[in-house]
mmCIF file of C-alpha atoms in Angstrom:
data_model
loop_
_atom_site.group_PDB
_atom_site.id
_atom_site.type_symbol
_atom_site.label_atom_id
_atom_site.label_comp_id
_atom_site.label_asym_id
_atom_site.label_seq_id
_atom_site.Cartn_x
_atom_site.Cartn_y
_atom_site.Cartn_z
ATOM 1 C CA UNK A 1 80.877 -28.700 -28.763
ATOM 2 C CA UNK A 2 77.975 -28.446 -26.378
ATOM 3 C CA UNK A 3 75.054 -30.618 -27.401
ATOM 4 C CA UNK A 4 72.660 -28.534 -25.298
ATOM 5 C CA UNK A 5 73.057 -25.376 -27.359
ATOM 6 C CA UNK A 6 70.147 -24.508 -29.727
ATOM 7 C CA UNK A 7 70.832 -25.592 -33.304
ATOM 8 C CA UNK A 8 70.322 -22.067 -34.643
ATOM 9 C CA UNK A 9 73.100 -20.817 -32.365
ATOM 10 C CA UNK A 10 75.327 -23.715 -33.349
ATOM 11 C CA UNK A 11 74.861 -23.064 -37.078
ATOM 12 C CA UNK A 12 75.527 -19.348 -36.612
ATOM 13 C CA UNK A 13 78.601 -20.145 -34.563
ATOM 14 C CA UNK A 14 79.940 -22.538 -37.182
ATOM 15 C CA UNK A 15 79.513 -19.910 -39.877
ATOM 16 C CA UNK A 16 81.587 -17.464 -37.843
ATOM 17 C CA UNK A 17 84.210 -20.074 -37.045
ATOM 18 C CA UNK A 18 84.472 -21.161 -40.685
ATOM 19 C CA UNK A 19 85.035 -17.543 -41.683
ATOM 20 C CA UNK A 20 87.780 -17.190 -39.060
ATOM 21 C CA UNK A 21 89.429 -20.396 -40.237
ATOM 22 C CA UNK A 22 89.220 -19.302 -43.885
ATOM 23 C CA UNK A 23 91.103 -16.095 -43.094
ATOM 24 C CA UNK A 24 94.137 -18.100 -42.059
ATOM 25 C CA UNK A 25 95.204 -18.568 -45.661
ATOM 26 C CA UNK A 26 95.904 -14.806 -45.691
ATOM 27 C CA UNK A 27 98.876 -13.634 -43.649
ATOM 28 C CA UNK A 28 96.888 -12.230 -40.913
ATOM 29 C CA UNK A 29 100.950 -14.482 -24.978
ATOM 30 C CA UNK A 30 101.047 -16.869 -22.574
ATOM 31 C CA UNK A 31 104.583 -18.090 -21.897
ATOM 32 C CA UNK A 32 104.955 -21.827 -21.416
ATOM 33 C CA UNK A 33 107.298 -23.573 -19.026
ATOM 34 C CA UNK A 34 110.126 -25.574 -20.565
ATOM 35 C CA UNK A 35 108.759 -28.996 -21.445
ATOM 36 C CA UNK A 36 110.181 -32.329 -20.383
ATOM 37 C CA UNK A 37 111.952 -33.908 -23.324
ATOM 38 C CA UNK A 38 109.672 -36.661 -24.534
ATOM 39 C CA UNK A 39 110.310 -38.504 -27.766
ATOM 40 C CA UNK A 40 106.926 -37.270 -29.000
ATOM 41 C CA UNK A 41 104.911 -34.287 -27.778
ATOM 42 C CA UNK A 42 101.283 -33.756 -28.806
ATOM 43 C CA UNK A 43 100.071 -30.142 -28.667
ATOM 44 C CA UNK A 44 96.276 -30.379 -28.865
ATOM 45 C CA UNK A 45 93.491 -27.773 -28.880
ATOM 46 C CA UNK A 46 90.054 -28.901 -27.631
ATOM 47 C CA UNK A 47 86.672 -28.060 -29.118
ATOM 48 C CA UNK A 48 84.088 -25.448 -28.191
ATOM 49 C CA UNK A 49 82.594 -25.665 -24.695
ATOM 50 C CA UNK A 50 84.857 -28.523 -23.619
ATOM 51 C CA UNK A 51 86.414 -28.050 -20.170
ATOM 52 C CA UNK A 52 90.079 -27.102 -19.935
ATOM 53 C CA UNK A 53 92.368 -29.924 -20.965
ATOM 54 C CA UNK A 54 92.860 -32.043 -24.060
ATOM 55 C CA UNK A 55 89.139 -32.663 -24.598
ATOM 56 C CA UNK A 56 87.591 -36.022 -25.473
ATOM 57 C CA UNK A 57 89.147 -36.243 -28.922
ATOM 58 C CA UNK A 58 92.588 -35.138 -27.778
ATOM 59 C CA UNK A 59 92.634 -37.601 -24.887
ATOM 60 C CA UNK A 60 91.464 -40.413 -27.168
ATOM 61 C CA UNK A 61 94.237 -39.573 -29.628
ATOM 62 C CA UNK A 62 96.953 -39.662 -26.963
ATOM 63 C CA UNK A 63 95.616 -42.895 -25.460
ATOM 64 C CA UNK A 64 95.411 -44.521 -28.895
ATOM 65 C CA UNK A 65 98.863 -43.389 -30.004
ATOM 66 C CA UNK A 66 100.855 -44.510 -26.962
ATOM 67 C CA UNK A 67 100.670 -48.295 -27.575
ATOM 68 C CA UNK A 68 101.418 -47.738 -31.264
ATOM 69 C CA UNK A 69 104.802 -46.127 -30.571
ATOM 70 C CA UNK A 70 106.215 -48.628 -28.104
ATOM 71 C CA UNK A 71 109.569 -47.629 -26.723
ATOM 72 C CA UNK A 72 108.937 -43.919 -27.263
ATOM 73 C CA UNK A 73 107.700 -41.571 -24.564
ATOM 74 C CA UNK A 74 104.627 -39.493 -25.412
ATOM 75 C CA UNK A 75 103.858 -36.192 -23.724
ATOM 76 C CA UNK A 76 100.748 -34.085 -24.198
ATOM 77 C CA UNK A 77 100.067 -30.372 -23.851
ATOM 78 C CA UNK A 78 96.539 -28.927 -23.732
ATOM 79 C CA UNK A 79 96.419 -25.615 -25.570
ATOM 80 C CA UNK A 80 95.416 -22.866 -23.159
ATOM 81 C CA UNK A 81 92.561 -20.843 -24.649
ATOM 82 C CA UNK A 82 88.879 -20.190 -23.812
ATOM 83 C CA UNK A 83 87.299 -22.565 -26.397
ATOM 84 C CA UNK A 84 84.180 -20.446 -25.912
ATOM 85 C CA UNK A 85 81.538 -19.230 -28.356
ATOM 86 C CA UNK A 86 83.694 -16.130 -28.914
ATOM 87 C CA UNK A 87 85.484 -17.580 -31.919
ATOM 88 C CA UNK A 88 87.794 -14.581 -32.195
ATOM 89 C CA UNK A 89 89.635 -16.221 -29.286
ATOM 90 C CA UNK A 90 90.994 -18.740 -31.805
ATOM 91 C CA UNK A 91 93.989 -16.404 -32.097
ATOM 92 C CA UNK A 92 94.655 -16.753 -28.363
ATOM 93 C CA UNK A 93 94.821 -20.511 -28.817
ATOM 94 C CA UNK A 94 97.076 -20.148 -31.846
ATOM 95 C CA UNK A 95 99.470 -17.944 -29.886
ATOM 96 C CA UNK A 96 99.632 -20.427 -27.015
ATOM 97 C CA UNK A 97 100.072 -23.442 -29.301
ATOM 98 C CA UNK A 98 102.761 -21.722 -31.346
ATOM 99 C CA UNK A 99 104.663 -20.644 -28.249
ATOM 100 C CA UNK A 100 104.532 -24.171 -26.902
ATOM 101 C CA UNK A 101 105.893 -25.578 -30.166
ATOM 102 C CA UNK A 102 108.668 -22.996 -30.180
ATOM 103 C CA UNK A 103 109.545 -23.768 -26.564
ATOM 104 C CA UNK A 104 109.780 -27.514 -27.244
ATOM 105 C CA UNK A 105 111.885 -26.949 -30.369
ATOM 106 C CA UNK A 106 114.294 -24.743 -28.420
ATOM 107 C CA UNK A 107 114.688 -26.897 -25.307
ATOM 108 C CA UNK A 108 114.090 -30.389 -26.742
ATOM 109 C CA UNK A 109 115.270 -30.230 -30.357
ATOM 110 C CA UNK A 110 115.035 -33.996 -30.854
ATOM 111 C CA UNK A 111 111.388 -34.202 -29.766
ATOM 112 C CA UNK A 112 108.952 -34.904 -32.581
ATOM 113 C CA UNK A 113 106.077 -32.457 -32.221
ATOM 114 C CA UNK A 114 102.514 -33.291 -33.253
ATOM 115 C CA UNK A 115 99.924 -30.535 -33.654
ATOM 116 C CA UNK A 116 96.291 -31.481 -33.246
ATOM 117 C CA UNK A 117 92.888 -29.937 -32.766
ATOM 118 C CA UNK A 118 89.188 -30.701 -32.780
ATOM 119 C CA UNK A 119 86.455 -28.383 -34.107
ATOM 120 C CA UNK A 120 87.353 -24.872 -32.905
ATOM 121 C CA UNK A 121 90.692 -26.385 -31.915
ATOM 122 C CA UNK A 122 91.191 -27.402 -35.543
ATOM 123 C CA UNK A 123 90.777 -23.737 -36.480
ATOM 124 C CA UNK A 124 93.484 -22.936 -33.916
ATOM 125 C CA UNK A 125 95.805 -25.329 -35.742
ATOM 126 C CA UNK A 126 94.787 -23.797 -39.078
ATOM 127 C CA UNK A 127 96.077 -20.432 -37.866
ATOM 128 C CA UNK A 128 99.360 -21.831 -36.565
ATOM 129 C CA UNK A 129 100.123 -23.748 -39.735
ATOM 130 C CA UNK A 130 99.022 -21.215 -42.360
ATOM 131 C CA UNK A 131 100.053 -17.824 -40.957
ATOM 132 C CA UNK A 132 103.821 -17.366 -41.203
ATOM 133 C CA UNK A 133 103.732 -13.704 -40.093
ATOM 134 C CA UNK A 134 102.143 -11.820 -37.220
ATOM 135 C CA UNK A 135 98.798 -10.243 -38.061
ATOM 136 C CA UNK A 136 95.557 -9.290 -36.347
ATOM 137 C CA UNK A 137 95.584 -10.985 -32.922
ATOM 138 C CA UNK A 138 97.992 -13.761 -33.928
ATOM 139 C CA UNK A 139 101.296 -12.420 -32.655
ATOM 140 C CA UNK A 140 103.490 -15.524 -32.278
ATOM 141 C CA UNK A 141 103.943 -17.099 -35.728
ATOM 142 C CA UNK A 142 106.236 -20.091 -36.074
ATOM 143 C CA UNK A 143 109.718 -19.141 -37.298
ATOM 144 C CA UNK A 144 110.779 -21.017 -40.424
ATOM 145 C CA UNK A 145 113.489 -22.823 -38.448
ATOM 146 C CA UNK A 146 110.845 -24.367 -36.159
ATOM 147 C CA UNK A 147 108.652 -25.773 -38.938
ATOM 148 C CA UNK A 148 110.732 -28.977 -39.429
ATOM 149 C CA UNK A 149 110.285 -29.841 -35.737
ATOM 150 C CA UNK A 150 106.568 -30.508 -36.352
ATOM 151 C CA UNK A 151 106.480 -34.114 -37.529
ATOM 152 C CA UNK A 152 102.730 -34.435 -38.087
ATOM 153 C CA UNK A 153 99.409 -32.608 -37.851
ATOM 154 C CA UNK A 154 95.982 -34.119 -37.198
ATOM 155 C CA UNK A 155 92.733 -32.148 -37.102
ATOM 156 C CA UNK A 156 89.160 -33.341 -36.656
ATOM 157 C CA UNK A 157 85.940 -31.586 -37.661
ATOM 158 C CA UNK A 158 87.836 -28.691 -39.224
ATOM 159 C CA UNK A 159 85.470 -25.795 -40.139
ATOM 160 C CA UNK A 160 87.620 -24.659 -43.066
ATOM 161 C CA UNK A 161 87.083 -28.050 -44.714
ATOM 162 C CA UNK A 162 83.367 -27.221 -44.944
ATOM 163 C CA UNK A 163 84.375 -24.382 -47.254
ATOM 164 C CA UNK A 164 86.332 -26.801 -49.408
ATOM 165 C CA UNK A 165 89.630 -25.687 -47.916
ATOM 166 C CA UNK A 166 91.061 -28.523 -45.817
ATOM 167 C CA UNK A 167 94.365 -27.928 -44.094
ATOM 168 C CA UNK A 168 96.026 -30.392 -46.454
ATOM 169 C CA UNK A 169 95.665 -27.782 -49.202
ATOM 170 C CA UNK A 170 95.755 -24.574 -47.112
ATOM 171 C CA UNK A 171 99.251 -25.089 -45.742
ATOM 172 C CA UNK A 172 102.210 -25.366 -48.115
ATOM 173 C CA UNK A 173 104.569 -26.135 -45.205
ATOM 174 C CA UNK A 174 102.430 -28.665 -43.342
ATOM 175 C CA UNK A 175 99.939 -30.011 -45.889
ATOM 176 C CA UNK A 176 101.886 -33.171 -46.703
ATOM 177 C CA UNK A 177 102.217 -33.948 -42.991
ATOM 178 C CA UNK A 178 98.544 -33.330 -42.212
ATOM 179 C CA UNK A 179 95.555 -35.605 -41.683
ATOM 180 C CA UNK A 180 92.425 -33.425 -41.944
ATOM 181 C CA UNK A 181 89.649 -35.790 -40.852
ATOM 182 C CA UNK A 182 85.892 -35.272 -41.183
ATOM 183 C CA UNK A 183 83.341 -37.752 -39.886
ATOM 184 C CA UNK A 184 80.663 -38.740 -42.402
ATOM 185 C CA UNK A 185 77.967 -36.029 -42.652
ATOM 186 C CA UNK A 186 79.528 -33.887 -39.899
ATOM 187 C CA UNK A 187 78.031 -30.448 -40.691
ATOM 188 C CA UNK A 188 81.021 -28.588 -39.223
ATOM 189 C CA UNK A 189 83.468 -29.913 -41.825
ATOM 190 C CA UNK A 190 81.139 -31.032 -44.637
ATOM 191 C CA UNK A 191 77.768 -30.267 -46.186
ATOM 192 C CA UNK A 192 76.204 -33.080 -44.178
ATOM 193 C CA UNK A 193 73.456 -32.640 -41.610
ATOM 194 C CA UNK A 194 74.197 -35.241 -38.949
ATOM 195 C CA UNK A 195 74.763 -33.145 -35.837
ATOM 196 C CA UNK A 196 75.669 -36.227 -33.811
ATOM 197 C CA UNK A 197 78.522 -37.052 -36.193
ATOM 198 C CA UNK A 198 80.457 -34.073 -34.856
ATOM 199 C CA UNK A 199 80.710 -35.576 -31.377
ATOM 200 C CA UNK A 200 81.492 -39.151 -32.408
ATOM 201 C CA UNK A 201 85.109 -38.919 -33.507
ATOM 202 C CA UNK A 202 86.450 -41.321 -30.857
ATOM 203 C CA UNK A 203 83.866 -43.910 -31.938
ATOM 204 C CA UNK A 204 84.214 -43.319 -35.694
ATOM 205 C CA UNK A 205 87.601 -44.930 -36.223
ATOM 206 C CA UNK A 206 89.103 -41.616 -37.325
ATOM 207 C CA UNK A 207 91.058 -41.165 -34.096
ATOM 208 C CA UNK A 208 92.719 -44.517 -34.727
ATOM 209 C CA UNK A 209 93.392 -43.502 -38.318
ATOM 210 C CA UNK A 210 95.018 -40.275 -37.109
ATOM 211 C CA UNK A 211 97.168 -42.206 -34.628
ATOM 212 C CA UNK A 212 98.326 -44.474 -37.441
ATOM 213 C CA UNK A 213 99.145 -41.429 -39.558
ATOM 214 C CA UNK A 214 101.143 -39.892 -36.724
ATOM 215 C CA UNK A 215 102.974 -43.156 -36.038
ATOM 216 C CA UNK A 216 104.172 -43.248 -39.629
ATOM 217 C CA UNK A 217 105.632 -39.742 -39.283
ATOM 218 C CA UNK A 218 107.313 -40.115 -35.901
ATOM 219 C CA UNK A 219 109.104 -43.425 -36.387
ATOM 220 C CA UNK A 220 112.831 -43.154 -35.600
ATOM 221 C CA UNK A 221 114.938 -42.933 -38.720
ATOM 222 C CA UNK A 222 117.985 -45.130 -39.173
#
């Protein structure tokens, strides 16, 4: 999230985003090219106001994970959505992420898929993992047959957690595979008031913790 935005606008934006994320517990596109078949594919949605790409947290997660899964190839896909202050565009990100997951499952069935997101991107992942049917602007829900292809989920600074509804409890399908991580006193995902905590995930140790969580879920099975 932009650190230059007035705090009043940030707080108002978080309230809207939390409400959007909370709606994902109620059943409520851009086509992707066929992916190369990596052993592991991370589909990550960046936070608000970050430039197109994985974002700082997503890049840190990929860079941290790669040496932990030696011998396995790791690909990364940056969810294509505005990540703007128009939080209703979360659905656009959810559609793109879901379509990417479905494309990988269809063309690379042995690839272990990891869903991840930071801040507004975490809300994107909330939608994908808690809305099994099309509703509102989310038009590309994951078919039940695709769900087992997602090996792990990791979200950071998730707005729904601030409402006491972390993804670990919101999603019956993905909860047990999810690490919903909130930095100490991050006001986006907790009742804390440390604004700087929201932009310090790479330095907090939580990215490493998420990579360890993912490693446990993507290890080859004998």
